[in-house]
Amino acid sequence: MSQSTKNANGDTKIVLVSYSQDEYEEIQIESASECARYVGKRDVTWIRILGKPNAELLINIGEQFGFHPLAIDDVINADQRPKVEQFDKYMFITVNIPQKPENSASIRLDQVCIFLGANFVVTINGSGNVFETIYQRIEEDRGRIRKMKADYLAYTLIDIAVDQYFPIIDFIETRIESIDEVLQGKPSPQIVREIRNIKRQLFLIRSSIWPMREVISYLQREEPLLITDASSLYFRDAYNHTIQIADMIESCRDILSEIFNMYLSMTANSTNEVMKVLTIFASIFIPLTFIVGIYGMNFKFMPELNWRPAYFIVHGIMVLVVLAMLRFFRKRGWF
Amino acid sequence: MSQSTKNANGDTKIVLVSYSQDEYEEIQIESASECARYVGKRDVTWIRILGKPNAELLINIGEQFGFHPLAIDDVINADQRPKVEQFDKYMFITVNIPQKPENSASIRLDQVCIFLGANFVVTINGSGNVFETIYQRIEEDRGRIRKMKADYLAYTLIDIAVDQYFPIIDFIETRIESIDEVLQGKPSPQIVREIRNIKRQLFLIRSSIWPMREVISYLQREEPLLITDASSLYFRDAYNHTIQIADMIESCRDILSEIFNMYLSMTANSTNEVMKVLTIFASIFIPLTFIVGIYGMNFKFMPELNWRPAYFIVHGIMVLVVLAMLRFFRKRGWF
Amino acid sequence: MSQSTKNANGDTKIVLVSYSQDEYEEIQIESASECARYVGKRDVTWIRILGKPNAELLINIGEQFGFHPLAIDDVINADQRPKVEQFDKYMFITVNIPQKPENSASIRLDQVCIFLGANFVVTINGSGNVFETIYQRIEEDRGRIRKMKADYLAYTLIDIAVDQYFPIIDFIETRIESIDEVLQGKPSPQIVREIRNIKRQLFLIRSSIWPMREVISYLQREEPLLITDASSLYFRDAYNHTIQIADMIESCRDILSEIFNMYLSMTANSTNEVMKVLTIFASIFIPLTFIVGIYGMNFKFMPELNWRPAYFIVHGIMVLVVLAMLRFFRKRGWF
Amino acid sequence: MSQSTKNANGDTKIVLVSYSQDEYEEIQIESASECARYVGKRDVTWIRILGKPNAELLINIGEQFGFHPLAIDDVINADQRPKVEQFDKYMFITVNIPQKPENSASIRLDQVCIFLGANFVVTINGSGNVFETIYQRIEEDRGRIRKMKADYLAYTLIDIAVDQYFPIIDFIETRIESIDEVLQGKPSPQIVREIRNIKRQLFLIRSSIWPMREVISYLQREEPLLITDASSLYFRDAYNHTIQIADMIESCRDILSEIFNMYLSMTANSTNEVMKVLTIFASIFIPLTFIVGIYGMNFKFMPELNWRPAYFIVHGIMVLVVLAMLRFFRKRGWF
Amino acid sequence: MSQSTKNANGDTKIVLVSYSQDEYEEIQIESASECARYVGKRDVTWIRILGKPNAELLINIGEQFGFHPLAIDDVINADQRPKVEQFDKYMFITVNIPQKPENSASIRLDQVCIFLGANFVVTINGSGNVFETIYQRIEEDRGRIRKMKADYLAYTLIDIAVDQYFPIIDFIETRIESIDEVLQGKPSPQIVREIRNIKRQLFLIRSSIWPMREVISYLQREEPLLITDASSLYFRDAYNHTIQIADMIESCRDILSEIFNMYLSMTANSTNEVMKVLTIFASIFIPLTFIVGIYGMNFKFMPELNWRPAYFIVHGIMVLVVLAMLRFFRKRGWF
């Protein structure tokens, strides 16, 4: 036990928040084995396991609460797609929260695991502090959170997770917008790489929001044991947000495809333009060069050479050739 | 309260229309708190909140009618996709109305929120006056609207919202038509940008009509509490219109893709044509230039130079070369 | 009333066919108001409204038979997608019949509206005489039509409507076939426009056959009130035809896409070929021209110029250059 | 009747096989009217109508067995998609068997119609002798066929029909394989046509196997009247085969698309290569030709001309130009 | 019998593991006919048939256990897609295990057949030793396997089969990653072939994981006879893994398509660049060559030739031409 406690003091921290409509208590507990003792003292007990917990700690907690080993396995192997699993006395929910590091264009997904019981919520999230606002909301008794049960706390957590997707998509939309602007001018081939990068990010958050949608849909539609009617309405609201996010992602994908198509057609057009310039220059000057080449020949007998106006007549012929060529190209609409 | 009234006088206006088969009254009320008082006096009471209402006003109204805070939230954050939500004693419906400003090719979506109760309808719409016709229809007792309940009024509102899509699609079809005509001649690369713009507009109204279809389908198929059988038939009619709109949008998308493909293949063909012109010119004159180059050399010993007919024979050879090349290209079908 | 009668005499014609197994009567009635009188005298009464009826006439008939105003509206605004609507005592069915004018490659859709009651069928079709054969079949008591109820008459009408799609698809398949043949030779860019036109026609009849399929599926599967078991089998047969038509359309679309892809790749190949010809000519003669250019220089001191065999050696070098180039290109497989 | 008999003797042949566990009889009957007489004498009677039967014969048989006229119509108009139709006392099943003529790469579909009753099976198939093996299996009492009812005979027929798809797909896979090998070398544009042909064949058998899958799924899942539990397992097996065939077809389509994409990108690469060769040659020799052209001018006053080392210096400059150009192209990675 | 025993000793080996919570026995049996004798002695009997069994052996075992001949057929014809079939007293499950030979980039699928009864599991797998770990787990009583029934053993087998997909996908992802890196530099056309190969491998494992997903979904959702509630949770876990694998495959496919698109656009860009280089060189030097060609003509009367500064003026003109051309190209953004 001491080892897991040490770990809790080192990498991970266990914060326990328990509240009812009138009471509120927050303690940072030392040893994982104390967790279960607090549950039931007040209406709702929220056990927050912060930082990257080691397996031993999680197994310890799992045993106290009677969580299924498979669920604990899923917490340990954190790289799961969002899902919800109904057990007899509790639910196991995992959601993904997208994170964009301050000075980087990259996006990553953080997993949060939630165990929801009748009167407790256990959350395990490796990093980030997206839940700080809830923490304060409970402490200061803002909104309806203190009046509601544990399922509403779970809703609040999931709702905040969903809300994190909006700024990420805004960020992506801004990048798409800037690509689109670049396309108004002279796009460099680099743009294809940028399109590729954005597509991957869209794919990443899309692969995350779709199962989140299913998770929330399950919580709202099936109305499982632990979700009260009052909270169900709130889950419906969160569900609508996931649909909206999914729509926005599809819209971004559509626009990106359109941009790529535009870029391809611009490249084709550019090649076409380049070819026209070459063809016009070459087709005008190659015949002229031939003409002057004729009179550069050194034959002894070339009657024109001795004819005085010949030089000027050749110039005249060349002007005519140029005019004929220009007319030919203008008729073809090349300039 | 005085503040919300001030706002109502400033940015927003509350118009209250109440009617039964024989009676009709219309008043512009001063304070939001008076709204609920009028409901129930006649068969149907329609409370129109015009202009952009502030949150306080909406919360006030929400409390009077007992609307769920989440629904009021959705009204305040107006950027929602169309949806319908069934509550115990009322329904909350949001629909999108497409708008095209007079002198612009851009399209935007305006949201209208509708609360439908047993004997009242509350509508909140930020802008536009698409509902003026209903207003007059009630006053002048045209059609069946005075004989029907509140659900028929809701139908009328939604039906008019749906009808706004048709002229927008007509407008888009006209633009597609004009692109298609341009493609008959010499299309400029600008056409790709135009195709892109129309595709985005199609995407916008498509992302709006699909959830509207679901909303109306729900109202028609599920036959929820507040929708009478008589009105259900009318919703079925509106539903058919949404299907028709969705079909028209798909048709537009299909035609646009076809046009883009045509444009791409025209660019490829044009490049092909340009190349042929270049190749014909270059392949004819480059060999000729070589020939005349030979006799431009200054070698002391070049027997041909002193041969009298040589100059003319060279000309003959060059004519033969040209003829051979022309034959070669004609055989390949290049002109 | 007199006005509607006048219209009936002018633009539209009302023909009334009533029959039972043994009796048959056909009259052309003068006034729309007489219609309902005849219904019920024999087993089945078929009221054919031919030509483009005015709204007044249709409203008049609607009132006599108690048709819902929405259905009458749909008849007046003829541009509807095929649908079926079940009312208490009758069904309202609209189907589309494709028409190809004799000397034209264009296709249009004509709408036919059918009201099916227990002992009557009312058909409104603006143009065409596709139903003449049924007319005769009843008169001459061919097939089982005289032995069956009104629902079988409705089946016969719909079946004939479906059958009109087959020759249209045959016509389209012939055009596709001819494009395919052109592609064996030297296709002109015009072919893209032709592909586009056919795709639009396919889209048109596809947008019509899909809802027709749904209509007939409804009549066959749901077995609504007015459809007897005996007729249901026939509707199943018509349903299979719509599936077959949809399959044929998909097949055509697939083949057209394939043809377009082939055309694109042929264009790319052609450009490739053109480039090779240019490159071979230019790469052979440009170096030669350079060589002869060298000895065209007028430097006082150019030792080779005075060397007797130089001229011939230069020729030899040039032959070697040509052979080297030809070998280079042959190794690359360019000819 | 005599006429139909004559036809039976001419184009078509009626073979009647009746068997129970212990008995077996096979006769070739003269007149279609004798068919029904034999049914019921033993457990199962299999009436095989071979060759292309005329309508009269089929109507005659239809009347004896009480088959629905629509089913008989479907047999006469043989070009149907596979389907199953449940009637009161019998089922009507049509399946397609793919055929590849020995010395041809073309594929065609042959239709087989099966009527399955409680104690009889009637098969009508225009051509081919794929069922000969069953015929022998019954005669020699191999497998379980003699122990089972008529539904097992129907299963055996359908199973053999399904099995015919495997060699056809093998044949197509071989052709795809050979295209793929050609692509390793220098593909000719002809390859596009070959891809097109294979795609059409895949489309043909795909349009056939999908409804076959539905047919067998219906027989297996719905467990209709005439299918015993024992046979149902066998139909499940045949159903799995149709899924496997559909998978193989999709796989072929995928690979073909991939091959087409490869071909397109190879063409684009080839054009790119050709262009590089041209550009390198032209960009090196055109400047050189210009340089030698300068000293080919005939100006009286050109100081360099009289300068002795000038000729060699020009050669030096030209060498430098060539080296610079080569370096330029090498830096760009062109060779 | 002796023959099948000989085969068992030659190509195939039958290992029989029987265990209950406290007991464990493992024997290698000589003759297939002894198999059934051991079943029932302990809680679970696992009969492992290793190597490629001959048909006779399988039929023998099938008869002992009363397996349906169709299932035995499926074992013999090993090339099946994963499936599950419910029989009265047992289930027949086939799964595919992907294998990557050590020194090869190719992937193949090995089939494992599982018969699950109330107290026995029979596995037939041709090759590989992926199940060795289970074997040891039972022997050493690790995990919960000794405490559970036969269905848990079946789960363990299937779970290990599913787990084999992860390293394969990792391997594919690494290859995609390396292609992507190559694309950062100068990709060779060879890359298209590599993309094609990976796509085929993805297609192969995708065509395998989809039916595996269905199989496990059936075991988890339908909760068939032989699956206890306790095991059902574990199958749900395995099901989630299949979804994750399917997601990863889709992600790989998406990225590959993106890479192919990037490659195509890079080729188009490269051609565009090559063309620009050619056009710039040709357009600058061809006019210059023409100019010097003029004064290479040998006309007797060319006034400029005798004019002293002419030579230098021509040089000046040529410099101006070059500058004009460079400006022209710079304005077009070509360099």
PDB file of C-alpha atoms in Angstrom, chain C residues 110-234:
ATOM      1  CA  ASP C 110     -45.178  14.148 -67.457  1.00  0.00           C
ATOM      2  CA  GLN C 111     -47.064  13.853 -64.241  1.00  0.00           C
ATOM      3  CA  VAL C 112     -50.198  11.778 -63.863  1.00  0.00           C
ATOM      4  CA  CYS C 113     -52.356  12.133 -60.761  1.00  0.00           C
ATOM      5  CA  ILE C 114     -54.534   9.247 -59.710  1.00  0.00           C
ATOM      6  CA  PHE C 115     -57.288   9.233 -57.121  1.00  0.00           C
ATOM      7  CA  LEU C 116     -58.243   5.685 -56.212  1.00  0.00           C
ATOM      8  CA  GLY C 117     -61.501   5.086 -54.353  1.00  0.00           C
ATOM      9  CA  ALA C 118     -63.404   1.916 -53.575  1.00  0.00           C
ATOM     10  CA  ASN C 119     -65.296   2.009 -56.874  1.00  0.00           C
ATOM     11  CA  PHE C 120     -63.747   4.807 -58.847  1.00  0.00           C
ATOM     12  CA  VAL C 121     -60.487   6.024 -60.310  1.00  0.00           C
ATOM     13  CA  VAL C 122     -59.931   9.661 -61.257  1.00  0.00           C
ATOM     14  CA  THR C 123     -56.912  10.364 -63.456  1.00  0.00           C
ATOM     15  CA  ILE C 124     -55.592  13.800 -64.361  1.00  0.00           C
ATOM     16  CA  ASN C 125     -52.838  13.856 -66.953  1.00  0.00           C
ATOM     17  CA  GLY C 126     -51.877  16.940 -68.837  1.00  0.00           C
ATOM     18  CA  SER C 127     -50.622  15.406 -72.024  1.00  0.00           C
ATOM     19  CA  GLY C 128     -49.938  12.252 -73.925  1.00  0.00           C
ATOM     20  CA  ASN C 129     -52.152   9.328 -74.662  1.00  0.00           C
ATOM     21  CA  VAL C 130     -50.286   6.467 -73.003  1.00  0.00           C
ATOM     22  CA  PHE C 131     -53.497   5.176 -71.459  1.00  0.00           C
ATOM     23  CA  GLU C 132     -55.318   4.653 -74.753  1.00  0.00           C
ATOM     24  CA  THR C 133     -54.443   0.957 -74.717  1.00  0.00           C
ATOM     25  CA  ILE C 134     -56.148   0.421 -71.355  1.00  0.00           C
ATOM     26  CA  TYR C 135     -59.164   2.214 -72.657  1.00  0.00           C
ATOM     27  CA  GLN C 136     -59.409  -0.273 -75.500  1.00  0.00           C
ATOM     28  CA  ARG C 137     -58.616  -3.232 -73.282  1.00  0.00           C
ATOM     29  CA  ILE C 138     -61.633  -2.398 -71.128  1.00  0.00           C
ATOM     30  CA  GLU C 139     -63.910  -1.770 -74.073  1.00  0.00           C
ATOM     31  CA  GLU C 140     -62.993  -5.024 -75.806  1.00  0.00           C
ATOM     32  CA  ASP C 141     -62.904  -6.937 -72.509  1.00  0.00           C
ATOM     33  CA  ARG C 142     -59.342  -8.168 -73.042  1.00  0.00           C
ATOM     34  CA  GLY C 143     -57.326  -9.538 -70.121  1.00  0.00           C
ATOM     35  CA  ARG C 144     -58.748  -9.634 -66.630  1.00  0.00           C
ATOM     36  CA  ILE C 145     -59.434  -5.907 -66.231  1.00  0.00           C
ATOM     37  CA  ARG C 146     -63.237  -6.139 -66.489  1.00  0.00           C
ATOM     38  CA  LYS C 147     -63.283  -8.854 -63.819  1.00  0.00           C
ATOM     39  CA  MET C 148     -61.270  -6.852 -61.263  1.00  0.00           C
ATOM     40  CA  LYS C 149     -61.969  -3.871 -59.023  1.00  0.00           C
ATOM     41  CA  ALA C 150     -60.839  -0.280 -59.191  1.00  0.00           C
ATOM     42  CA  ASP C 151     -57.470  -1.104 -57.565  1.00  0.00           C
ATOM     43  CA  TYR C 152     -56.576  -3.291 -60.544  1.00  0.00           C
ATOM     44  CA  LEU C 153     -57.350  -0.396 -62.863  1.00  0.00           C
ATOM     45  CA  ALA C 154     -54.987   1.747 -60.770  1.00  0.00           C
ATOM     46  CA  TYR C 155     -52.373  -1.009 -61.063  1.00  0.00           C
ATOM     47  CA  THR C 156     -52.782  -1.089 -64.830  1.00  0.00           C
ATOM     48  CA  LEU C 157     -52.270   2.669 -65.044  1.00  0.00           C
ATOM     49  CA  ILE C 158     -49.141   2.559 -62.874  1.00  0.00           C
ATOM     50  CA  ASP C 159     -47.792  -0.480 -64.696  1.00  0.00           C
ATOM     51  CA  ILE C 160     -48.072   1.302 -68.027  1.00  0.00           C
ATOM     52  CA  ALA C 161     -46.354   4.346 -66.498  1.00  0.00           C
ATOM     53  CA  VAL C 162     -43.477   2.125 -65.365  1.00  0.00           C
ATOM     54  CA  ASP C 163     -43.280   0.443 -68.769  1.00  0.00           C
ATOM     55  CA  GLN C 164     -42.635   3.813 -70.418  1.00  0.00           C
ATOM     56  CA  TYR C 165     -39.204   3.900 -68.752  1.00  0.00           C
ATOM     57  CA  PHE C 166     -37.848   0.916 -70.649  1.00  0.00           C
ATOM     58  CA  PRO C 167     -37.751   2.438 -74.162  1.00  0.00           C
ATOM     59  CA  ILE C 168     -36.248   5.624 -72.698  1.00  0.00           C
ATOM     60  CA  ILE C 169     -33.416   3.639 -71.121  1.00  0.00           C
ATOM     61  CA  ASP C 170     -32.982   1.698 -74.353  1.00  0.00           C
ATOM     62  CA  PHE C 171     -32.592   5.023 -76.134  1.00  0.00           C
ATOM     63  CA  ILE C 172     -29.976   6.157 -73.599  1.00  0.00           C
ATOM     64  CA  GLU C 173     -28.122   2.865 -73.840  1.00  0.00           C
ATOM     65  CA  THR C 174     -27.944   3.268 -77.605  1.00  0.00           C
ATOM     66  CA  ARG C 175     -26.419   6.715 -77.207  1.00  0.00           C
ATOM     67  CA  ILE C 176     -23.888   5.386 -74.699  1.00  0.00           C
ATOM     68  CA  GLU C 177     -23.068   2.590 -77.113  1.00  0.00           C
ATOM     69  CA  SER C 178     -22.396   5.086 -79.892  1.00  0.00           C
ATOM     70  CA  ILE C 179     -20.138   7.177 -77.623  1.00  0.00           C
ATOM     71  CA  ASP C 180     -18.249   4.039 -76.791  1.00  0.00           C
ATOM     72  CA  GLU C 181     -17.733   3.346 -80.475  1.00  0.00           C
ATOM     73  CA  VAL C 182     -16.486   6.885 -81.098  1.00  0.00           C
ATOM     74  CA  LEU C 183     -13.976   6.262 -78.325  1.00  0.00           C
ATOM     75  CA  GLN C 184     -12.523   3.380 -80.345  1.00  0.00           C
ATOM     76  CA  GLY C 185     -11.313   5.942 -82.872  1.00  0.00           C
ATOM     77  CA  LYS C 186     -10.232   9.552 -82.368  1.00  0.00           C
ATOM     78  CA  PRO C 187     -12.713  11.114 -79.958  1.00  0.00           C
ATOM     79  CA  SER C 188     -13.357  14.833 -80.250  1.00  0.00           C
ATOM     80  CA  PRO C 189     -13.646  16.954 -77.100  1.00  0.00           C
ATOM     81  CA  GLN C 190     -17.337  17.245 -77.991  1.00  0.00           C
ATOM     82  CA  ILE C 191     -17.764  13.817 -76.426  1.00  0.00           C
ATOM     83  CA  VAL C 192     -17.552  15.312 -72.934  1.00  0.00           C
ATOM     84  CA  ARG C 193     -20.589  17.448 -73.610  1.00  0.00           C
ATOM     85  CA  GLU C 194     -22.472  14.426 -74.873  1.00  0.00           C
ATOM     86  CA  ILE C 195     -21.551  12.468 -71.736  1.00  0.00           C
ATOM     87  CA  ARG C 196     -22.756  15.382 -69.661  1.00  0.00           C
ATOM     88  CA  ASN C 197     -26.101  15.511 -71.462  1.00  0.00           C
ATOM     89  CA  ILE C 198     -26.729  11.793 -70.998  1.00  0.00           C
ATOM     90  CA  LYS C 199     -25.771  11.996 -67.333  1.00  0.00           C
ATOM     91  CA  ARG C 200     -28.370  14.700 -66.821  1.00  0.00           C
ATOM     92  CA  GLN C 201     -31.026  12.626 -68.493  1.00  0.00           C
ATOM     93  CA  LEU C 202     -30.082   9.652 -66.339  1.00  0.00           C
ATOM     94  CA  PHE C 203     -30.259  11.886 -63.306  1.00  0.00           C
ATOM     95  CA  LEU C 204     -33.692  13.083 -64.351  1.00  0.00           C
ATOM     96  CA  ILE C 205     -35.249   9.656 -64.789  1.00  0.00           C
ATOM     97  CA  ARG C 206     -33.425   8.370 -61.724  1.00  0.00           C
ATOM     98  CA  SER C 207     -34.859  11.165 -59.598  1.00  0.00           C
ATOM     99  CA  SER C 208     -38.225   9.999 -60.884  1.00  0.00           C
ATOM    100  CA  ILE C 209     -37.948   6.210 -60.670  1.00  0.00           C
ATOM    101  CA  TRP C 210     -36.724   6.164 -57.059  1.00  0.00           C
ATOM    102  CA  PRO C 211     -39.837   7.743 -55.600  1.00  0.00           C
ATOM    103  CA  MET C 212     -41.952   5.648 -57.992  1.00  0.00           C
ATOM    104  CA  ARG C 213     -40.308   2.620 -56.490  1.00  0.00           C
ATOM    105  CA  GLU C 214     -41.239   3.822 -53.030  1.00  0.00           C
ATOM    106  CA  VAL C 215     -44.808   4.472 -54.132  1.00  0.00           C
ATOM    107  CA  ILE C 216     -45.256   0.997 -55.567  1.00  0.00           C
ATOM    108  CA  SER C 217     -43.415  -0.565 -52.654  1.00  0.00           C
ATOM    109  CA  TYR C 218     -45.910   1.100 -50.334  1.00  0.00           C
ATOM    110  CA  LEU C 219     -48.844  -0.185 -52.357  1.00  0.00           C
ATOM    111  CA  GLN C 220     -47.418  -3.695 -52.384  1.00  0.00           C
ATOM    112  CA  ARG C 221     -45.900  -4.103 -48.949  1.00  0.00           C
ATOM    113  CA  GLU C 222     -48.155  -2.124 -46.611  1.00  0.00           C
ATOM    114  CA  GLU C 223     -51.228  -3.538 -48.326  1.00  0.00           C
ATOM    115  CA  PRO C 224     -53.280  -0.461 -47.593  1.00  0.00           C
ATOM    116  CA  LEU C 225     -57.050  -0.441 -47.295  1.00  0.00           C
ATOM    117  CA  LEU C 226     -58.046  -0.199 -50.930  1.00  0.00           C
ATOM    118  CA  ILE C 227     -55.573  -2.709 -52.359  1.00  0.00           C
ATOM    119  CA  THR C 228     -56.943  -6.258 -52.497  1.00  0.00           C
ATOM    120  CA  ASP C 229     -54.711  -9.295 -52.067  1.00  0.00           C
ATOM    121  CA  ALA C 230     -55.258 -10.251 -55.690  1.00  0.00           C
ATOM    122  CA  SER C 231     -53.951  -6.901 -56.915  1.00  0.00           C
ATOM    123  CA  SER C 232     -51.098  -6.873 -54.436  1.00  0.00           C
ATOM    124  CA  LEU C 233     -49.347  -9.600 -56.435  1.00  0.00           C
ATOM    125  CA  TYR C 234     -49.532  -7.406 -59.521  1.00  0.00           C
TER     126      TYR C 234
END
